[in-house]
Coordinates of C-alpha atoms in Angstrom, one line a residue:
X181 CA 0.3 16.2 -78.0
X182 CA -2.6 13.9 -77.1
X183 CA -2.6 10.2 -77.7
X184 CA -4.6 8.9 -80.7
X185 CA -8.2 8.2 -79.9
X186 CA -9.3 4.6 -79.9
X187 CA -11.4 3.4 -82.8
X188 CA -15.1 3.2 -82.1
X189 CA -15.1 -0.5 -82.8
X190 CA -12.5 -1.2 -80.2
X191 CA -13.7 -2.9 -76.9
X192 CA -12.0 -4.0 -73.8
X193 CA -11.9 -7.7 -72.9
X194 CA -12.5 -9.0 -69.4
X195 CA -10.0 -11.0 -67.5
X196 CA -10.5 -14.7 -67.9
X197 CA -10.0 -17.4 -65.3
X198 CA -7.3 -19.9 -66.1
X199 CA -9.5 -22.8 -64.9
X200 CA -12.6 -22.1 -67.0
X201 CA -13.5 -20.0 -70.0
X202 CA -16.1 -17.9 -68.2
X203 CA -15.3 -14.2 -68.3
X204 CA -15.1 -12.5 -64.9
X205 CA -14.9 -8.8 -64.3
X206 CA -12.0 -7.5 -62.2
X207 CA -13.0 -7.2 -58.6
X208 CA -13.3 -3.7 -57.0
X209 CA -11.0 -3.1 -54.1
X210 CA -12.7 -3.8 -50.7
X211 CA -14.1 -0.7 -49.1
X212 CA -12.6 0.2 -45.7
X213 CA -14.9 0.0 -42.7
X214 CA -15.6 3.2 -40.7
X215 CA -14.3 2.7 -37.1
X216 CA -15.9 4.9 -34.5
X217 CA -13.4 6.8 -32.4
X218 CA -13.6 6.4 -28.6
X219 CA -15.4 9.4 -26.9
X220 CA -13.3 12.3 -25.6
X221 CA -13.5 12.4 -21.8
X222 CA -12.4 15.6 -20.0
X223 CA -11.5 14.8 -16.4
X224 CA -10.8 17.5 -13.8
X225 CA -9.3 16.2 -10.6
X226 CA -8.9 18.4 -7.5
X227 CA -7.1 17.4 -4.4
X228 CA -7.5 19.5 -1.2
X229 CA -5.9 18.9 2.2
X230 CA -6.5 20.3 5.7
X231 CA -3.2 19.7 7.6
X232 CA -2.1 20.0 11.2
X233 CA 1.6 19.3 11.8
X234 CA 4.1 19.4 14.6
X235 CA 7.8 19.9 14.1
X236 CA 10.0 17.3 15.8
X237 CA 13.3 18.3 17.3
X238 CA 16.0 16.1 16.0
X239 CA 18.8 16.1 18.6
X240 CA 21.1 14.2 16.3
X241 CA 20.9 17.0 13.7
X242 CA 22.3 19.9 15.7
X243 CA 18.8 20.7 17.0
X244 CA 17.4 21.5 13.6
X245 CA 13.6 20.9 13.1
X246 CA 13.8 18.6 10.1
X247 CA 11.0 16.2 10.6
X248 CA 7.3 16.9 11.1
X249 CA 4.4 14.7 12.3
X250 CA 1.4 15.2 10.1
X251 CA -2.3 14.6 10.4
X252 CA -4.0 15.1 7.0
X253 CA -7.7 15.3 6.1
X254 CA -8.0 15.2 2.4
X255 CA -10.5 14.8 -0.4
X256 CA -10.4 14.2 -4.1
X257 CA -13.2 15.5 -6.4
X258 CA -13.8 14.9 -10.0
X259 CA -15.6 16.8 -12.7
X260 CA -16.3 15.0 -16.0
X261 CA -17.6 16.0 -19.4
X262 CA -17.8 13.8 -22.4
X263 CA -18.1 14.2 -26.2
X264 CA -20.8 11.4 -26.0
X265 CA -24.0 13.3 -25.7
X266 CA -25.8 10.4 -24.0
X267 CA -23.4 9.3 -21.2
X268 CA -20.1 9.7 -19.5
X269 CA -17.6 6.8 -19.9
X270 CA -16.2 5.5 -16.7
X271 CA -12.5 5.9 -16.1
X272 CA -9.7 4.5 -13.9
X273 CA -8.4 6.7 -11.1
X274 CA -4.9 5.8 -10.1
X275 CA -3.7 7.0 -6.6
X276 CA -0.1 6.4 -5.7
X277 CA 2.6 7.5 -3.2
X278 CA 4.5 6.2 -0.3
X279 CA 2.0 7.6 2.2
X280 CA -0.9 5.6 0.7
X281 CA 0.0 2.7 3.0
X282 CA -0.7 4.9 6.0
X283 CA -4.0 6.3 4.6
X284 CA -7.4 5.5 5.8
X285 CA -9.6 5.9 2.6
X286 CA -13.3 6.2 2.2
X287 CA -14.8 6.2 -1.4
X288 CA -18.1 7.5 -2.5
X289 CA -20.9 5.9 -4.6
X290 CA -19.2 7.1 -7.7
X291 CA -16.1 5.1 -7.0
X292 CA -15.4 1.4 -6.8
X293 CA -12.1 -0.4 -6.1
X294 CA -10.9 -2.2 -9.2
X295 CA -10.5 -5.5 -7.4
X296 CA -12.9 -4.9 -4.5
X297 CA -10.0 -5.3 -1.9
X298 CA -10.5 -2.1 -0.1
X299 CA -9.1 -3.2 3.3
X300 CA -5.9 -4.6 1.9
X301 CA -5.4 -1.4 -0.1
X302 CA -6.1 0.9 2.9
X303 CA -3.7 -0.8 5.4
X304 CA -1.0 -2.4 3.3
X305 CA -1.6 -2.9 -0.4
X306 CA -0.2 -5.8 -2.3
X307 CA 1.0 -3.3 -4.8
X308 CA 2.9 -1.0 -2.4
X309 CA 1.9 2.6 -2.7
X310 CA -0.7 2.1 -5.4
X311 CA -4.5 2.0 -5.6
X312 CA -6.9 1.9 -8.5
X313 CA -10.6 2.8 -8.6
X314 CA -13.2 2.8 -11.3
X315 CA -15.0 6.1 -11.3
X316 CA -18.4 6.5 -13.0
X317 CA -20.1 9.9 -12.8
X318 CA -23.5 10.3 -14.4
X319 CA -24.1 12.7 -17.3
X320 CA -26.5 14.6 -15.1
X321 CA -23.7 15.6 -12.7
X322 CA -22.0 18.6 -14.2
X323 CA -20.5 19.9 -10.9
X324 CA -17.5 18.5 -9.0
X325 CA -18.3 15.3 -7.2
X326 CA -16.4 14.0 -4.2
X327 CA -15.0 10.5 -5.1
X328 CA -12.5 9.9 -2.3
X329 CA -11.8 11.2 1.2
X330 CA -8.8 10.2 3.3
X331 CA -6.9 10.7 6.5
X332 CA -3.1 10.2 6.9
X333 CA -1.1 10.1 10.1
X334 CA 2.5 10.1 9.1
X335 CA 6.0 11.7 9.4
X336 CA 7.7 13.6 6.7
X337 CA 10.8 15.6 5.9
X338 CA 9.2 17.4 3.0
X339 CA 7.3 20.4 4.4
X340 CA 6.4 23.5 2.4
X341 CA 8.0 25.7 5.1
X342 CA 11.0 25.6 7.4
X343 CA 10.5 27.3 10.8
X344 CA 13.6 28.3 12.8
X345 CA 12.8 29.9 16.3
X346 CA 15.6 31.3 18.4
X347 CA 16.1 33.0 21.7
X348 CA 19.3 35.0 22.4
X349 CA 20.6 37.3 25.0
X350 CA 20.5 40.9 23.7
X351 CA 22.2 42.5 26.7
X352 CA 22.5 41.5 30.4
X353 CA 18.8 41.7 31.1
X354 CA 17.0 41.7 27.8
X355 CA 16.2 38.7 25.5
X356 CA 15.5 38.7 21.7
X357 CA 13.0 36.1 20.5
X358 CA 13.0 35.6 16.7
X359 CA 11.4 33.4 14.2
X360 CA 12.7 32.9 10.6
X361 CA 10.4 31.1 8.1
X362 CA 11.5 30.1 4.7
X363 CA 9.2 28.9 1.9
X364 CA 10.5 25.7 0.3
X365 CA 12.1 26.4 -3.1
X366 CA 10.5 23.2 -4.3
X367 CA 7.0 24.6 -3.9
X368 CA 5.0 25.1 -7.1
X369 CA 3.8 28.5 -6.0
X370 CA 3.7 31.1 -3.4
X371 CA 2.1 30.6 0.1
X372 CA -0.9 32.8 0.9
X373 CA -2.7 33.9 4.1
X374 CA 0.6 33.6 6.0
X375 CA 0.3 34.3 9.7
X376 CA 2.8 33.7 12.6
X377 CA 1.8 33.5 16.2
X378 CA 4.3 33.3 19.1
X379 CA 3.3 32.6 22.7
X380 CA 5.5 34.6 25.1
X381 CA 6.8 32.6 28.0
X382 CA 6.7 33.6 31.7
X383 CA 10.5 33.7 31.7
X384 CA 10.3 37.2 30.2
X385 CA 8.4 40.2 31.4
X386 CA 5.5 40.8 29.0
X387 CA 5.0 44.4 30.1
X388 CA 8.4 45.2 28.6
X389 CA 7.9 43.5 25.3
X390 CA 8.5 45.4 22.1
X391 CA 8.0 44.2 18.5
X392 CA 11.3 44.9 16.8
X393 CA 10.7 43.3 13.4
X394 CA 7.6 42.7 11.2
X395 CA 4.1 44.0 11.5
X396 CA 3.3 42.3 14.7
X397 CA 0.8 43.1 17.4
X398 CA 1.0 42.0 21.1
X399 CA -1.9 40.9 23.2
X400 CA -0.7 41.4 26.8
X401 CA -3.7 39.5 28.2
X402 CA -3.1 36.4 26.1
X403 CA 0.6 36.9 26.0
X404 CA 0.8 36.2 22.2
X405 CA 2.3 38.2 19.3
X406 CA 0.7 37.9 15.9
X407 CA 2.2 38.8 12.6
X408 CA 0.0 38.8 9.5
X409 CA 2.4 38.5 6.6
X410 CA 0.1 37.8 3.7
X411 CA 2.0 36.1 0.8
X412 CA 5.4 34.5 0.9
X413 CA 7.0 33.7 -2.4
X414 CA 8.6 30.3 -2.9
X415 CA 12.2 30.2 -1.9
X416 CA 11.9 33.4 0.1
X417 CA 12.2 33.9 3.9
X418 CA 10.7 36.2 6.5
X419 CA 12.1 37.2 9.8
X420 CA 10.1 38.5 12.8
X421 CA 11.3 39.3 16.3
X422 CA 10.5 40.8 19.7
X423 CA 12.5 41.9 22.6
X424 CA 11.7 41.8 26.3
X425 CA 13.4 41.9 29.7
X426 CA 14.1 38.6 31.4
X427 CA 12.2 37.6 34.5
X428 CA 14.2 38.2 37.7
X429 CA 14.5 34.4 38.3
X430 CA 16.2 33.9 34.9
X431 CA 18.3 37.0 35.2
X432 CA 19.8 35.7 38.4
X433 CA 21.0 32.6 36.6
X434 CA 23.1 34.5 34.1
X435 CA 26.9 35.0 34.5
X436 CA 27.7 38.6 35.3
X437 CA 29.9 40.4 32.8
X438 CA 32.2 41.3 35.7
X439 CA 33.1 37.7 36.0
X440 CA 36.7 36.7 35.5
X441 CA 35.6 34.4 32.7
X442 CA 36.4 35.4 29.1
X443 CA 33.7 37.3 27.3
X444 CA 33.2 34.5 24.8
X445 CA 32.7 32.0 27.5
X446 CA 30.3 34.3 29.3
X447 CA 28.3 34.8 26.1
X448 CA 28.2 31.1 25.3
X449 CA 27.1 30.2 28.9
X450 CA 24.4 32.8 29.1
X451 CA 22.9 32.0 25.7
X452 CA 22.8 28.3 26.7
X453 CA 20.8 29.4 29.8
X454 CA 18.5 31.5 27.6
X455 CA 17.8 28.6 25.2
X456 CA 17.0 26.3 28.1
X457 CA 14.8 28.8 30.0
X458 CA 13.2 30.9 27.3
X459 CA 11.2 28.4 25.2
X460 CA 8.2 29.4 23.2
X461 CA 5.7 27.7 20.9
X462 CA 5.2 29.0 17.4
X463 CA 2.1 28.5 15.3
X464 CA 2.2 29.1 11.6
X465 CA -0.8 29.3 9.3
X466 CA -0.7 29.4 5.5
X467 CA -2.4 28.1 2.4
X468 CA -1.7 27.3 -1.2
X469 CA -3.7 26.8 -4.4
X470 CA -0.8 25.0 -6.2
X471 CA 0.7 22.6 -3.7
X472 CA -0.2 19.7 -1.4
X473 CA 1.4 18.3 1.8
X474 CA 1.1 14.6 1.3
X475 CA 2.9 12.7 -1.5
X476 CA -0.2 11.3 -3.1
X477 CA -0.1 11.4 -6.9
X478 CA -3.2 11.1 -9.1
X479 CA -3.7 9.9 -12.7
X480 CA -6.7 9.1 -14.9
X481 CA -6.7 6.5 -17.6
X482 CA -9.3 4.6 -19.6
X483 CA -10.6 1.2 -18.7
X484 CA -9.7 -1.8 -20.9
X485 CA -13.4 -2.6 -21.2
X486 CA -14.5 1.0 -22.0
X487 CA -12.1 2.8 -24.3
X488 CA -12.0 6.6 -24.0
X489 CA -9.7 9.4 -25.0
X490 CA -9.0 11.1 -21.6
X491 CA -7.8 14.7 -21.2
X492 CA -6.7 15.3 -17.6
X493 CA -6.5 18.5 -15.6
X494 CA -5.4 18.6 -12.0
X495 CA -5.4 21.1 -9.2
X496 CA -3.9 20.9 -5.7
X497 CA -4.5 23.0 -2.6
X498 CA -3.9 22.9 1.2
X499 CA -4.4 24.8 4.4
X500 CA -1.7 24.2 7.0
X501 CA -1.5 24.8 10.8
X502 CA 2.1 24.1 11.8
X503 CA 3.4 24.0 15.4
X504 CA 7.0 24.3 16.5
X505 CA 8.1 24.0 20.1
X506 CA 6.2 23.2 23.3

């Protein structure tokens, strides 16, 4: 049922102002203004570190190697693409972490400290553990550009690996040297290019050495054993070992089994002698495409003066040379 049609003579009247008798048409609603969205800025940050470290023997912690002295050479690169066809918007790079106060930082021409206080930031920032830079990469640069390089000399308890070397008396004249390495369960990924090198001390006879565990090879001239492990999954461990006869000088120090002392006392005494006399440095090499050694953290955000919608991707990697023992 349709409503009745209006008569042809019917007409609408316009709204009339109460203050005068002039007819005024109803105003059209205001049209909304089109607001341009900020450009989309794709930012890819990559942090890579070359690290050499030395394990520090903590005598107060039952001899465990729990602390390491680090020297880190790192660099941060950025690759930027923008939805704006004419230019890339600059962005703010935020670098934070407890080690930042120990970092010596050099920034490239693409990077400017936000408040131009580089020296204060490098050697003791007013905002502890935090630095901000304005990064402006030209549209013509489509490849990765280095924005920051840094060095860090610091100590840490958070290493990607735990190395436990040990020397024990296997029988009256033979010593077993072993190294167990565990990949930290907190690592983001597996460790690659894993290699263990052990220098054999003069307190054992190199000519009698035999590799008893792991795919190791012995260089009698250099007196080193090398194991090329390959990959080590996070949270997993690997044990390698060799056996060799003691030198005559060390063998003479041992308590003979024919002694009147109890067997347990003899074993404890002899192993203490072995641990004192048979000391050996261990070198471990490894790398990762998913982790880093320092605690530096990166973030990218838009500048107040230049709005942008930032999409951030990050990658981390390191190569490590870790030394245990003297």
